[in-house]
Amino acid sequence: HSHKISPLLQLDMVRLKQILAPLLVIAVGFSLPFGEAAESPLCIYKQSEAVKTYVDCVYSKVSFAKCRKAFMRAWKKLTRKPPCSTSYPPSGSVVSAVSACTQAYFKEPKCYEFAQHFLDLAHDEDKIVCDKDKKRCSDGSYVGRDPENDCKFEDCPIIECKKDARKCPDGTIVYRDPENDCEFEPCCCPAEDFPLCLVGTAKCCL
């Protein structure tokens, strides 16, 4: 005997497929390769703004097609020049996330939270973790490594030294070195070696 599926059960199955389909696209979006370096905080902020604008549009009774077209255009524009280096996560995966939450009857604040959480998860995998070592600066302070600059050490505070100068025995002028507690830069030839320096035999002048 064949079993007939009730109309209500058929309707529930259709709804389930409608919700699961965009979620499957989101999963595919996650499988795409991540960027080689973390996006800048400005890029992530701009992407977040674009997502919020898109969610607002979808919930404002504007046609879904118009909202989607405007969002994808704005998303692409972010990568034509800074702040974003790549179009990650793919715009289609964000569209699918918003589509999934609307089909699940989320209210607008919850839909935005859902889409924002997706965006956060996408960039979590992209973060660079630097070593925790520190560099001691000439003023006694310490600086760490910058994940936004290939984990290079951050710049030390700029020290303002006096603008005076010293004349060396050979006539050259040296100035104070901010990298050495504002001590004068060394002369090529100390005073006691100056006669030897004149004939080119002092080690300091070789």
Short mmCIF file of C-alpha atoms in Angstrom, two decimals:
data_model
loop_
_atom_site.label_atom_id
_atom_site.label_comp_id
_atom_site.label_asym_id
_atom_site.label_seq_id
_atom_site.Cartn_x
_atom_site.Cartn_y
_atom_site.Cartn_z
CA HIS A 1 0.00 0.00 0.00
CA SER A 2 1.27 3.48 -0.78
CA HIS A 3 1.30 6.06 2.00
CA LYS A 4 0.03 9.56 1.27
CA ILE A 5 1.77 12.53 2.89
CA SER A 6 -0.60 15.03 4.42
CA PRO A 7 -0.67 18.55 2.89
CA LEU A 8 0.49 20.07 6.20
CA LEU A 9 3.51 17.78 6.34
CA GLN A 10 4.31 18.59 2.71
CA LEU A 11 4.18 22.31 3.55
CA ASP A 12 6.53 21.83 6.51
CA MET A 13 9.00 19.93 4.32
CA VAL A 14 8.97 22.71 1.72
CA ARG A 15 9.64 25.31 4.41
CA LEU A 16 12.47 23.20 5.80
CA LYS A 17 14.08 22.95 2.37
CA GLN A 18 13.72 26.70 1.87
CA ILE A 19 15.54 27.37 5.13
CA LEU A 20 18.23 24.71 4.72
CA ALA A 21 19.14 25.67 1.15
CA PRO A 22 20.61 29.10 1.95
CA LEU A 23 22.29 27.66 5.04
CA LEU A 24 24.02 25.16 2.75
CA VAL A 25 25.29 28.05 0.63
CA ILE A 26 26.64 29.67 3.80
CA ALA A 27 28.53 26.48 4.60
CA VAL A 28 30.02 26.51 1.10
CA GLY A 29 31.02 30.13 1.65
CA PHE A 30 32.93 29.10 4.78
CA SER A 31 34.88 26.53 2.80
CA LEU A 32 36.39 29.19 0.55
CA PRO A 33 40.03 30.07 1.27
CA PHE A 34 40.66 32.83 3.73
CA GLY A 35 42.86 35.83 2.93
CA GLU A 36 46.56 35.67 3.56
CA ALA A 37 46.39 38.49 6.07
CA ALA A 38 43.77 39.83 8.40
CA GLU A 39 41.54 42.59 7.09
CA SER A 40 41.90 45.98 8.71
CA PRO A 41 39.46 47.01 11.47
CA LEU A 42 38.22 49.74 9.12
CA CYS A 43 37.35 47.14 6.46
CA ILE A 44 35.42 45.00 8.95
CA TYR A 45 33.60 48.09 10.23
CA LYS A 46 32.61 49.11 6.68
CA GLN A 47 31.44 45.56 5.94
CA SER A 48 29.35 45.60 9.12
CA GLU A 49 27.75 48.88 8.01
CA ALA A 50 26.94 47.36 4.61
CA VAL A 51 25.33 44.33 6.25
CA LYS A 52 23.18 46.55 8.49
CA THR A 53 22.05 48.63 5.51
CA TYR A 54 21.16 45.44 3.63
CA VAL A 55 19.15 44.02 6.55
CA ASP A 56 17.33 47.35 6.95
CA CYS A 57 16.47 47.31 3.25
CA VAL A 58 15.16 43.74 3.30
CA TYR A 59 12.88 44.47 6.26
CA SER A 60 11.61 47.78 4.82
CA LYS A 61 9.34 46.11 2.24
CA VAL A 62 11.63 47.10 -0.65
CA SER A 63 11.87 44.29 -3.20
CA PHE A 64 14.42 41.65 -2.28
CA ALA A 65 16.03 41.90 -5.72
CA LYS A 66 16.66 45.64 -5.36
CA CYS A 67 18.14 45.23 -1.87
CA ARG A 68 20.36 42.38 -3.03
CA LYS A 69 21.62 44.31 -6.06
CA ALA A 70 22.43 47.40 -3.98
CA PHE A 71 24.20 45.32 -1.34
CA MET A 72 26.36 43.38 -3.79
CA ARG A 73 27.33 46.62 -5.53
CA ALA A 74 28.33 48.19 -2.19
CA TRP A 75 30.23 45.04 -1.16
CA LYS A 76 32.21 44.99 -4.39
CA LYS A 77 32.99 48.70 -4.06
CA LEU A 78 34.76 48.03 -0.73
CA THR A 79 37.43 45.97 -2.53
CA ARG A 80 38.10 48.31 -5.45
CA LYS A 81 40.33 50.34 -3.18
CA PRO A 82 41.12 50.29 0.56
CA PRO A 83 39.86 49.57 3.19
CA CYS A 84 39.34 45.92 2.05
CA SER A 85 41.97 43.86 0.22
CA THR A 86 39.65 40.99 -0.76
CA SER A 87 35.91 40.37 -1.12
CA TYR A 88 35.74 38.04 1.85
CA PRO A 89 33.40 36.69 3.00
CA PRO A 90 31.70 36.33 -0.41
CA SER A 91 28.73 38.66 -0.79
CA GLY A 92 26.54 35.70 -1.78
CA SER A 93 27.10 34.03 1.58
CA VAL A 94 25.94 37.17 3.41
CA VAL A 95 22.85 37.33 1.17
CA SER A 96 22.16 33.68 2.04
CA ALA A 97 22.52 34.37 5.75
CA VAL A 98 19.96 37.18 5.60
CA SER A 99 17.68 35.06 3.42
CA ALA A 100 17.88 32.20 5.93
CA CYS A 101 16.91 34.33 8.90
CA THR A 102 13.99 35.96 7.08
CA GLN A 103 12.66 32.57 6.03
CA ALA A 104 12.99 31.46 9.64
CA TYR A 105 10.81 34.47 10.58
CA PHE A 106 13.50 36.28 12.58
CA LYS A 107 12.65 39.83 13.48
CA GLU A 108 14.95 42.52 12.08
CA PRO A 109 17.21 42.98 15.18
CA LYS A 110 17.71 39.23 15.45
CA CYS A 111 18.40 38.94 11.71
CA TYR A 112 21.04 41.66 11.91
CA GLU A 113 22.61 39.94 14.92
CA PHE A 114 22.63 36.66 12.99
CA ALA A 115 24.27 38.21 9.92
CA GLN A 116 26.77 40.13 12.06
CA HIS A 117 27.70 36.95 13.91
CA PHE A 118 28.34 35.27 10.57
CA LEU A 119 30.61 38.15 9.57
CA ASP A 120 32.49 37.93 12.87
CA LEU A 121 32.99 34.18 12.46
CA ALA A 122 34.35 34.66 8.94
CA HIS A 123 37.00 37.11 10.14
CA ASP A 124 37.88 35.17 13.30
CA GLU A 125 39.68 32.59 11.16
CA ASP A 126 41.60 35.38 9.46
CA LYS A 127 43.22 36.90 12.51
CA ILE A 128 47.00 36.95 12.85
CA VAL A 129 48.48 36.10 16.24
CA CYS A 130 51.94 37.57 16.84
CA ASP A 131 54.58 36.54 19.35
CA LYS A 132 54.18 38.15 22.75
CA ASP A 133 57.81 39.31 23.05
CA LYS A 134 58.54 43.00 23.65
CA LYS A 135 61.22 45.41 22.45
CA ARG A 136 62.78 47.85 24.89
CA CYS A 137 62.93 51.42 23.63
CA SER A 138 65.63 53.93 24.46
CA ASP A 139 63.33 55.76 26.87
CA GLY A 140 62.82 52.58 28.92
CA SER A 141 59.34 51.81 27.59
CA TYR A 142 58.40 48.60 25.76
CA VAL A 143 56.49 48.01 22.53
CA GLY A 144 54.87 44.85 21.20
CA ARG A 145 54.36 43.42 17.73
CA ASP A 146 51.69 44.81 15.39
CA PRO A 147 49.42 42.20 13.71
CA GLU A 148 48.42 44.84 11.17
CA ASN A 149 52.05 45.21 10.02
CA ASP A 150 53.30 41.63 9.48
CA CYS A 151 53.95 41.30 13.22
CA LYS A 152 56.78 43.85 13.14
CA PHE A 153 57.51 45.73 16.35
CA GLU A 154 55.52 48.91 16.83
CA ASP A 155 57.45 52.17 16.63
CA CYS A 156 59.05 53.41 19.81
CA PRO A 157 57.93 56.77 21.15
CA ILE A 158 59.71 59.63 19.42
CA ILE A 159 62.22 61.30 21.74
CA GLU A 160 62.97 64.96 21.23
CA CYS A 161 66.67 65.64 21.91
CA LYS A 162 68.36 69.01 22.23
CA LYS A 163 69.27 70.55 18.90
CA ASP A 164 72.90 71.29 19.87
CA ALA A 165 75.82 69.72 18.00
CA ARG A 166 79.43 68.74 18.70
CA LYS A 167 82.42 69.36 16.48
CA CYS A 168 84.77 66.40 16.18
CA PRO A 169 88.59 66.68 16.00
CA ASP A 170 88.51 66.01 12.26
CA GLY A 171 86.05 68.84 11.75
CA THR A 172 82.88 66.77 11.23
CA ILE A 173 79.72 67.64 13.13
CA VAL A 174 77.71 65.06 15.12
CA TYR A 175 74.28 65.40 16.74
CA ARG A 176 72.43 63.79 19.62
CA ASP A 177 71.04 60.31 19.01
CA PRO A 178 67.43 59.75 20.20
CA GLU A 179 68.06 55.98 20.03
CA ASN A 180 70.87 56.28 22.56
CA ASP A 181 69.37 58.38 25.38
CA CYS A 182 70.17 61.55 23.41
CA GLU A 183 73.93 61.06 23.76
CA PHE A 184 76.07 62.60 21.03
CA GLU A 185 76.81 60.35 18.09
CA PRO A 186 80.42 59.11 18.21
CA CYS A 187 83.06 60.99 16.29
CA CYS A 188 84.91 59.09 13.62
CA CYS A 189 88.14 59.63 15.46
CA PRO A 190 88.57 60.38 19.18
CA ALA A 191 90.78 63.34 20.06
CA GLU A 192 93.65 61.18 21.28
CA ASP A 193 93.75 59.32 17.94
CA PHE A 194 93.40 62.43 15.82
CA PRO A 195 97.07 62.61 14.65
CA LEU A 196 96.88 58.99 13.47
CA CYS A 197 93.55 59.67 11.83
CA LEU A 198 95.15 62.38 9.68
CA VAL A 199 97.53 59.86 8.10
CA GLY A 200 94.84 57.18 7.80
CA THR A 201 96.30 54.70 10.30
CA ALA A 202 93.73 54.94 13.12
CA LYS A 203 91.38 51.94 13.29
CA CYS A 204 88.37 54.15 13.89
CA CYS A 205 88.75 55.78 10.50
CA LEU A 206 89.21 52.63 8.43
#
